[in-house]
Coordinates of C-alpha atoms (C1' of nucleotides) in Angstrom, one line a residue:
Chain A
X1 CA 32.4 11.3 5.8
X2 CA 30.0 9.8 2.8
X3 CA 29.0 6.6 3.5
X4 CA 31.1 4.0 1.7
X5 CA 28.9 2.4 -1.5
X6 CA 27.4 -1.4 -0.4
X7 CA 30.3 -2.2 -3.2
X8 CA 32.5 -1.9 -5.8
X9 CA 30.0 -0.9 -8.8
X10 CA 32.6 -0.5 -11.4
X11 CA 32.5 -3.7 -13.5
X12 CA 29.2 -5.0 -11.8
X13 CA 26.9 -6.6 -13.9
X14 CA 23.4 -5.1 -13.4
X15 CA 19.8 -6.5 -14.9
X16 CA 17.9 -9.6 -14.6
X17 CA 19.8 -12.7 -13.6
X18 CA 20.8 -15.4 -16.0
X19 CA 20.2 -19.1 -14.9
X20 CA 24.2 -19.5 -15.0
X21 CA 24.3 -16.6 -12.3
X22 CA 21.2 -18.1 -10.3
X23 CA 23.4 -21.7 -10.0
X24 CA 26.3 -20.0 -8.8
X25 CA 24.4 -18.0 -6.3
X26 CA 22.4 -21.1 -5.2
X27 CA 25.1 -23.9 -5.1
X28 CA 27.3 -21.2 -3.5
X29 CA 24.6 -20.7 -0.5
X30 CA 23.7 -24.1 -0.2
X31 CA 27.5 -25.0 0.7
X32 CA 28.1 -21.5 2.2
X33 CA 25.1 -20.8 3.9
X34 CA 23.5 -16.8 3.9
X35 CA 25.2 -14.1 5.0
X36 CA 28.3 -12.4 4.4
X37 CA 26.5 -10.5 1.6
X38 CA 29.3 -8.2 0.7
X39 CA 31.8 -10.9 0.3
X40 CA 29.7 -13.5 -1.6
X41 CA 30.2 -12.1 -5.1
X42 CA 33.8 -12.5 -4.9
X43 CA 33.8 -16.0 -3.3
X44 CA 31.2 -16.9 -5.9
X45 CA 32.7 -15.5 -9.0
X46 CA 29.9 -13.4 -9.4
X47 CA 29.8 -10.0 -10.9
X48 CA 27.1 -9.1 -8.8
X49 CA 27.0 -6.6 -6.2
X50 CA 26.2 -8.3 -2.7
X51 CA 22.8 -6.4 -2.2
X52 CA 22.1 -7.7 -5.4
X53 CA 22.6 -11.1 -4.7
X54 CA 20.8 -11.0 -1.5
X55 CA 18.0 -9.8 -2.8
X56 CA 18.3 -12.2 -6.0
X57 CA 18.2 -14.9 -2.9
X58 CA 15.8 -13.2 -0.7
X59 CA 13.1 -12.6 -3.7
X60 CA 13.2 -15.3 -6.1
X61 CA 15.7 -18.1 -5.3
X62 CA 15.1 -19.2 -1.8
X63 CA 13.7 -22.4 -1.6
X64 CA 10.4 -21.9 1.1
X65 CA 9.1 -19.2 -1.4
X66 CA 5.3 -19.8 -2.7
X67 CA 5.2 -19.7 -6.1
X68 CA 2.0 -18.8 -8.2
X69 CA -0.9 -16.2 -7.6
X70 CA -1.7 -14.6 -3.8
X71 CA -4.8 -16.3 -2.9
X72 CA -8.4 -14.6 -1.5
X73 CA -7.1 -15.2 2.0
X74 CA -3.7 -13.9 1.6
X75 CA -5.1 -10.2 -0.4
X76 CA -7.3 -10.5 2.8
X77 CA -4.8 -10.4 5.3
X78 CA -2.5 -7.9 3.0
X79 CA -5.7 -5.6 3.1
X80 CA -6.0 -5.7 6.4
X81 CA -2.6 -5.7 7.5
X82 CA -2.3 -2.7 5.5
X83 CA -5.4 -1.0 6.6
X84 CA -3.4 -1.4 10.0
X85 CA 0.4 -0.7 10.0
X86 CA 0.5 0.7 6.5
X87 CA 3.6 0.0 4.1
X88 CA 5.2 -2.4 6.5
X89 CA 6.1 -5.0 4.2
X90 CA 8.2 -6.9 5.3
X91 CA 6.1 -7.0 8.5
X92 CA 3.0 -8.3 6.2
X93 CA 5.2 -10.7 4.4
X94 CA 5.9 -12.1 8.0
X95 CA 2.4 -13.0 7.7
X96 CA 2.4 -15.1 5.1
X97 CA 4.5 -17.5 4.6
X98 CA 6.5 -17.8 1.2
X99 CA 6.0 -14.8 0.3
X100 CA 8.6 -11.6 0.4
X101 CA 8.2 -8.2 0.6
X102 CA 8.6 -7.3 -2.4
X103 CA 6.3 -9.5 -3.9
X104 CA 4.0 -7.9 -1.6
X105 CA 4.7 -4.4 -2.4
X106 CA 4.4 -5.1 -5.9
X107 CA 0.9 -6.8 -5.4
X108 CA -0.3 -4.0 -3.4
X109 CA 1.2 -1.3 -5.9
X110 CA 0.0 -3.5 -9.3
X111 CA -3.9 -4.6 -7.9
X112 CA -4.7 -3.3 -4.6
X113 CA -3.8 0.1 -4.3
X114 CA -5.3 0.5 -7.7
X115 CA -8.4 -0.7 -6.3
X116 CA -9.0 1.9 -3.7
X117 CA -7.3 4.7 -5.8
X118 CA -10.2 4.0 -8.4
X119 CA -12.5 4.1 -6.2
X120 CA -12.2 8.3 -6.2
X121 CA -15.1 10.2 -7.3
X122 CA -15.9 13.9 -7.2
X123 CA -17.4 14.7 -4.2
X124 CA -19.7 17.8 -4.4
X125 CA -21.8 17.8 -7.1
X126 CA -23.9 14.6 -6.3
X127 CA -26.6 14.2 -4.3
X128 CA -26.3 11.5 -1.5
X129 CA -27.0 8.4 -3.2
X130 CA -26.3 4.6 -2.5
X131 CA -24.5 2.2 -4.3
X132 CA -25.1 -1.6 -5.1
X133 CA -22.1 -2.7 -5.4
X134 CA -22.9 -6.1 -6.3
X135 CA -24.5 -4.5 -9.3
X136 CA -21.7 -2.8 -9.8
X137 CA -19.4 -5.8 -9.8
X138 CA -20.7 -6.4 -13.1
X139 CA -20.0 -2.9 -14.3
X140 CA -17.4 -3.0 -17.0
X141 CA -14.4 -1.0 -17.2
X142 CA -14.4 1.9 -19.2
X143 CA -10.9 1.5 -20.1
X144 CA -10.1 2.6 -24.2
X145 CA -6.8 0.7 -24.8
X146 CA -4.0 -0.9 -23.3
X147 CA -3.3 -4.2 -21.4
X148 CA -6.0 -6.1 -19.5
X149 CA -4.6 -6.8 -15.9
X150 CA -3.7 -10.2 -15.8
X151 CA -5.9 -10.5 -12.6
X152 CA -8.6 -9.3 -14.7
X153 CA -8.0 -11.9 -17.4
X154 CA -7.9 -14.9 -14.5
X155 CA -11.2 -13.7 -13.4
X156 CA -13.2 -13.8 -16.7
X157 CA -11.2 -14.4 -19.9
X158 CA -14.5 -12.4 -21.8
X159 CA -13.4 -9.2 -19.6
X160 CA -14.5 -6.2 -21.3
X161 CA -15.0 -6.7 -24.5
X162 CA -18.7 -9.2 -24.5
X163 CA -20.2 -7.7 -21.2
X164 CA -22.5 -4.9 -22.7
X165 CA -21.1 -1.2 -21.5
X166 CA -23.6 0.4 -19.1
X167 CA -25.4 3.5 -20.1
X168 CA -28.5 4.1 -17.5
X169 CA -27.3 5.5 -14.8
X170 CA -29.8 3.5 -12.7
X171 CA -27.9 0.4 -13.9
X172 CA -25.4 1.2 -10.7
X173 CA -27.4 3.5 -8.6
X174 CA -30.0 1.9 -6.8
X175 CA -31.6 4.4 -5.3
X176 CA -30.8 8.2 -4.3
X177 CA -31.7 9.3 -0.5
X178 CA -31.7 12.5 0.3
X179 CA -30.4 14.0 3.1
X180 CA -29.1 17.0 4.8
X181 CA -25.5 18.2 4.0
X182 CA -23.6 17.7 6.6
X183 CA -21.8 21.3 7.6
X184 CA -18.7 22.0 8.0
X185 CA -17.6 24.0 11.4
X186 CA -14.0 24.8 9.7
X187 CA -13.3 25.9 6.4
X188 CA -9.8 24.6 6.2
X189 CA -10.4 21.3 7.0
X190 CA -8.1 18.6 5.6
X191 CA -9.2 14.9 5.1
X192 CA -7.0 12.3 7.0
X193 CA -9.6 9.6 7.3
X194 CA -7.6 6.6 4.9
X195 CA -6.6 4.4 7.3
X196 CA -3.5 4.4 5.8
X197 CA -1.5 2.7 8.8
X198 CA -2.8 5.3 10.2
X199 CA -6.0 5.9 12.1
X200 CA -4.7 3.5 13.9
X201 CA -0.8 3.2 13.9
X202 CA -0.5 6.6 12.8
X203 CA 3.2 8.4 13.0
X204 CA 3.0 11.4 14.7
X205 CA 1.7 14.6 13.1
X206 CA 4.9 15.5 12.6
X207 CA 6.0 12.8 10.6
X208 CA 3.2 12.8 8.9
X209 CA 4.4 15.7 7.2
X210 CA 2.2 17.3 3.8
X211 CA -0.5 15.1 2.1
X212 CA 2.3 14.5 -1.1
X213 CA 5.1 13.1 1.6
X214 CA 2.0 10.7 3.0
X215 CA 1.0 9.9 -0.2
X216 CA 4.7 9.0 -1.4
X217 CA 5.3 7.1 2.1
X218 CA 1.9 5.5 1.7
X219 CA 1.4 4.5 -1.9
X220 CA -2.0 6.1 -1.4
X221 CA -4.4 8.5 -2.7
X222 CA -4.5 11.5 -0.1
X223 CA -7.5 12.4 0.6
X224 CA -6.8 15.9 1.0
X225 CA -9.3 18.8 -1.0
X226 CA -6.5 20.4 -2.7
X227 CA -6.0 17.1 -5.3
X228 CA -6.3 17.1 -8.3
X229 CA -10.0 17.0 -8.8
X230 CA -11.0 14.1 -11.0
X231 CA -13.9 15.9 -12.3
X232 CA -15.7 13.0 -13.7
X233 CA -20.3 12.3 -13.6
X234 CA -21.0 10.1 -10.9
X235 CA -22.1 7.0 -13.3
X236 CA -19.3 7.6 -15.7
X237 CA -16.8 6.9 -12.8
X238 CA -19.0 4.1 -11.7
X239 CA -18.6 2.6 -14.7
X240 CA -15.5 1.7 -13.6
X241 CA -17.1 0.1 -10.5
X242 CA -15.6 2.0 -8.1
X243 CA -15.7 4.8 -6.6
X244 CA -12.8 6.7 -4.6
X245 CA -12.5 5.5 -1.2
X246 CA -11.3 8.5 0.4
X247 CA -14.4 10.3 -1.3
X248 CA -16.1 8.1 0.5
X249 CA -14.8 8.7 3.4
X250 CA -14.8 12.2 2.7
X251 CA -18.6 11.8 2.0
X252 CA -19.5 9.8 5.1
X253 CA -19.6 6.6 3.9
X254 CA -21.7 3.9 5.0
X255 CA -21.3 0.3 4.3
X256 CA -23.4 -2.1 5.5
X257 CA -22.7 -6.1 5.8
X258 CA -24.6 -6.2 2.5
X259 CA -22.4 -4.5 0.3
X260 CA -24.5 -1.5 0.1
X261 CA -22.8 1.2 0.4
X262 CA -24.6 4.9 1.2
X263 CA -22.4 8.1 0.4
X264 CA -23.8 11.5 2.1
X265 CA -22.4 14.4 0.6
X266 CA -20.9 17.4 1.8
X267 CA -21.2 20.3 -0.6
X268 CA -18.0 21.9 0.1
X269 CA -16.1 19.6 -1.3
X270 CA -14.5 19.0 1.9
X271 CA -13.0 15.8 3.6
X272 CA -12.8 15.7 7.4
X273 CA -11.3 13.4 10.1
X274 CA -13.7 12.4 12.6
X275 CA -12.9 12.2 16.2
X276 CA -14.5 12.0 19.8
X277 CA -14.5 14.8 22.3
X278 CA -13.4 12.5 25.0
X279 CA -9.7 12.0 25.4
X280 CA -9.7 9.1 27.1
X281 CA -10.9 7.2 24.0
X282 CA -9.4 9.0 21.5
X283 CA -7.3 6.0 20.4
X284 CA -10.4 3.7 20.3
X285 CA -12.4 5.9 18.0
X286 CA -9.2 6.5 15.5
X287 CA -9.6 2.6 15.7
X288 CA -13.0 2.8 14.9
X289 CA -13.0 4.6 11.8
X290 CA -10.1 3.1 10.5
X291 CA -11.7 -0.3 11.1
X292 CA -15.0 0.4 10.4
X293 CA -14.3 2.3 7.0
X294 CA -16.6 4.6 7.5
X295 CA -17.4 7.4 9.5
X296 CA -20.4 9.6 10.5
X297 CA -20.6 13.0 11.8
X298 CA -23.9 12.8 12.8
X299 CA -22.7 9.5 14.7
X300 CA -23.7 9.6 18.8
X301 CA -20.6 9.1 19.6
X302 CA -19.4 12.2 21.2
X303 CA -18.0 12.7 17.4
X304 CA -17.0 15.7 16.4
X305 CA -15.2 17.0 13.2
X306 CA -11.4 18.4 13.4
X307 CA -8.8 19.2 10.8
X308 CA -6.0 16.9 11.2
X309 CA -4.0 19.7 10.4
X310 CA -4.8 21.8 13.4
X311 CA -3.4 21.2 16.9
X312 CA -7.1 19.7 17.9
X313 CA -6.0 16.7 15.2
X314 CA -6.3 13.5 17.1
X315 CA -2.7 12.6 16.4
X316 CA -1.7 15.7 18.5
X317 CA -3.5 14.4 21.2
X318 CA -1.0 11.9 21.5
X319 CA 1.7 14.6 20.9
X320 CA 0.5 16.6 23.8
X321 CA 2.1 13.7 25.8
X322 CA -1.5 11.5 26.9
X323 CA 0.1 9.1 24.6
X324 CA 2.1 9.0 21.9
X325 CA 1.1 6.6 19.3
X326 CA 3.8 6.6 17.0
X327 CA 4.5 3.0 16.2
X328 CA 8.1 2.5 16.5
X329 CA 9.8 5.7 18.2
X330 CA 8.1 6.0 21.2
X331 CA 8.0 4.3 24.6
X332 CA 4.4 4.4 25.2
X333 CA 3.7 3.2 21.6
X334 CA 6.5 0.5 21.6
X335 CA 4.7 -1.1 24.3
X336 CA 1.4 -1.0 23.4
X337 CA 2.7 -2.8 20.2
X338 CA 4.8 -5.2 22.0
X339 CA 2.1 -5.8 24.6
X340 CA -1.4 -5.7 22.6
X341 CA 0.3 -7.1 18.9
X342 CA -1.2 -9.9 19.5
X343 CA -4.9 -8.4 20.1
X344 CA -4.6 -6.1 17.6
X345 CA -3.5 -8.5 15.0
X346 CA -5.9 -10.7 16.5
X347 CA -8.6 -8.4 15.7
X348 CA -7.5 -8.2 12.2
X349 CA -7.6 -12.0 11.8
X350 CA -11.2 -12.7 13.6
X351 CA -13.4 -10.0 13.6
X352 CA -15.5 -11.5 15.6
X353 CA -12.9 -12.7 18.5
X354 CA -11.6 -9.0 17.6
X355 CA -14.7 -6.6 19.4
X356 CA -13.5 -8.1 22.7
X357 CA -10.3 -7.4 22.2
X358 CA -10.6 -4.1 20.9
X359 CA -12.9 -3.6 23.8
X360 CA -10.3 -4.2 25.6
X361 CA -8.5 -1.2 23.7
X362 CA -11.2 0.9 24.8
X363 CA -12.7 0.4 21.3
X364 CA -15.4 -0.4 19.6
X365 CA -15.4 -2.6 16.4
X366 CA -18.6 -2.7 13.8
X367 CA -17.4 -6.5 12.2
X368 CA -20.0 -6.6 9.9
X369 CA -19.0 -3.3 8.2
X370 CA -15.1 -4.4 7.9
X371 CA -16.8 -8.0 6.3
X372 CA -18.0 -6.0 3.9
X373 CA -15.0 -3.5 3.1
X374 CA -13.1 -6.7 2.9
X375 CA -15.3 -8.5 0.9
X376 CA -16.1 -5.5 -1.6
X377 CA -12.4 -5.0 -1.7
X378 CA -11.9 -8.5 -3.1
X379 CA -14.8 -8.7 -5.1
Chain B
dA1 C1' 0.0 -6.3 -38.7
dA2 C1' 1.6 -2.3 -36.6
dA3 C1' 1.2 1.2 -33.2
dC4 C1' -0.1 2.3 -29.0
dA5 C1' -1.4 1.8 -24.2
dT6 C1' -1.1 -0.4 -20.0
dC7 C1' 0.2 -3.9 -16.8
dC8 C1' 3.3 -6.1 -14.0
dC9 C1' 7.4 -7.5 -11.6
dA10 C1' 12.4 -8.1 -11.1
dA11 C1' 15.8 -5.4 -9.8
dC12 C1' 17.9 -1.1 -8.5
dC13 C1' 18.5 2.8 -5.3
dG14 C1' 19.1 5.3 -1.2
dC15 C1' 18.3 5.5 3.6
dA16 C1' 18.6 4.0 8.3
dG17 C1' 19.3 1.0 12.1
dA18 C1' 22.4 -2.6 13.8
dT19 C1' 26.8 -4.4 14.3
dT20 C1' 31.7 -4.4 14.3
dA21 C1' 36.4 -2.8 14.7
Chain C
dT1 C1' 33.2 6.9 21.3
dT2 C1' 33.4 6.9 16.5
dA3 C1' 33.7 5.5 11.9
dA4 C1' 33.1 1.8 8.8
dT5 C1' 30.5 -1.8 7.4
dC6 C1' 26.6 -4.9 7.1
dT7 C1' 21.9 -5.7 6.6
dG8 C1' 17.1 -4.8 5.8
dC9 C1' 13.5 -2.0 4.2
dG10 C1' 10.6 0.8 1.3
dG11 C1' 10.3 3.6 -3.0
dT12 C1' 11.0 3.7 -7.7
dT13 C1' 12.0 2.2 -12.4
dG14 C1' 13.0 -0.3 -16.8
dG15 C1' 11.4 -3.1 -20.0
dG16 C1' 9.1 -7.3 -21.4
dA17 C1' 4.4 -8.9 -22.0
dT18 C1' 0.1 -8.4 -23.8
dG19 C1' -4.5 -6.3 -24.8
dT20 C1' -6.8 -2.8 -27.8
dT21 C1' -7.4 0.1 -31.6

DNA sequence: AAACATCCCAACCGCAGATTA
DNA sequence: TTAATCTGCGGTTGGGATGTT
């Protein structure tokens, strides 16, 4: 049997709310109380369906909700939270207080996600080169037409149009090292390095499903070769100040606490997950390069590049039954969230409190190098 | 001033888990 | 035990707002 729609929809008045429709709903929950969704139109004289109204409640008219712009701190903990569990948002919202989900969503969707999903650059036919990034905080936009984001506008009400367009090249590269490409053992390796809830609090593999289903789940750029290849020359993407994260990643990225951040390429234009050869810390070292933001083949950590696609992926690992670190669905993972929340969220507060306790995890944390992502994310 | 481009957010939609009968 | 219902969540979209050309 279909399930039964949330309510009648025939003669339901749909759109934004009028101010007439907002008193009812208010004065009818202030007297009533919440709940009882589905009835509430009716006892209200509203023509509203009940999700509607709860939502109209939930979003806009309760009366803890913060009003005005998300602060520093709060796009902090959204980006970390993020970094961490992913498109919970209702969980991040239980974060901060006065704001909704939805609010958060759209904030993530309208200025963060947009941030990272700038950030992409082609990755094979630059040499390795390092990027100043407070130089290229002054890098204007390279954007023809169209709206200003209003975030944009708070920042600096001149955006755009009186800070001089770059031209040298050398105006956002500081330097180019050179160094040996890194070589691929595989030829099919897939990318799966955005911490995208995962890394860490990854679903299993198969949940994970194909890079577009991760993307769509995720609201985020998957890093996987077969994109669309945003063919653009390194400085003329860097004009927009960003380069593509997962490129970055892809490219063994390397941010220091200054800012600086050191891209070596691969010339295959191929993205790889990093992972240790020692199953007893496999966990810890997803940790690691989710938390870190950067990863390094040549790194002396046991490391050792695997496609996330293959059986060898880390997240299969956890499938072969050593643990299983799907967040929600599993016993193993249920409790390692319900017992270490607290330390893992801890370590996404305070860094510095944080090593320890992903020490205790097994892991290892490099704070200065999340400072930075954070900070350069909210520059 | 008009057309166009883009941003942004309120609200909708469908799904899934929890609860109830 | 099962179906119906409620509730909450995450993805998506429509359209107003506003900057640029």
């Amino acid at each position: 049997m279909g399930r039964a729609p949330c309510c009648e929809k025939v003669g339901l008045k749909k759109g934004r709310w009028t101010a007439e429709e907002d008193d009812i709903l208010i004065k009818y929950i202030q007297s009533n109380g919440e709940g009882s969704w589905r009835s509430l139109p009716k006892n209200a004289g509203l023509l509203r369906c009940g999700k509607s109204c709860r939502l109209r409640w939930i979003n806009y008219l309760r009366g803890d909700l913060k009003r005005g712009n998300i602060s520093s701190e709060e796009e902090d903990i959204i980006i970390k939270l993020h970094a961490s569990i992913g498109n919970k948002w209702s969980l991040i919202a239980g974060q901060l207080p006065g704001r909704t989900d939805n609010e958060i969503k759209n904030y993530w969707n309208s200025h963060l996600s947009r941030k990272i999903d700038t950030f992409r650059r082609p990755i094979s036919q630059t040499p390795p080169i390092v990027f100043n990034l407070a130089k290229m905080d002054s890098v204007p936009s390279k954007r023809k037409g169209g709206r200003t984001s209003r975030a944009a506008m708070k920042k600096n009400k001149t955006y755009n149009r009186l800070t001089p367009k770059v031209k040298e090249k050398d105006n956002c590269i500081d330097s180019v090292k050179e160094t040996t490409p890194w070589q691929p053992e595989q030829d099919d390796m897939v990318l799966d390095t955005w911490p995208q809830g995962g890394g860490m609090l990854d679903p299993s593999e198969e949940e994970r499903g194909s890079c577009e289903e991760r993307e769509s789940r995720n609201s985020m750029p998957c890093p996987v070769v077969e994109r669309e290849a945003e063919m653009v020359g390194p400085c003329e993407e860097l004009e927009n100040g960003m380069l593509s994260f997962s490129d970055i990643i892809g490219n063994e990225l390397l941010l220091d606490a200054n800012g600086n951040l050191t891209v070596t390429g691969n010339d295959d234009q191929k993205n790889y997950l990093v992972t240790s050869d020692s199953n007893s810390t496999k966990m810890d070292d997803q940790m690691e390069v989710s938390g870190n933001l950067s990863s390094n083949g040549e790194s002396g950590n046991n490391a050792e590049w695997l496609p996330c696609s293959s059986s060898h992926s880390p997240i299969s690992y956890f499938d072969d039954g050593r643990i299983d670190w799907d967040l929600e669905g599993s016993v193993l993972g249920q409790w390692i969230w319900e017992e270490q929340e607290d330390q893992v969220l801890s370590w996404l507060w305070d860094c510095d409190k944080g090593g320890d306790d992903l020490q205790n995890l097994g892991g290892e944390v490099d704070c200065e190098r999340q400072k930075a992502m954070v900070a350069w994310l909210l520059s």
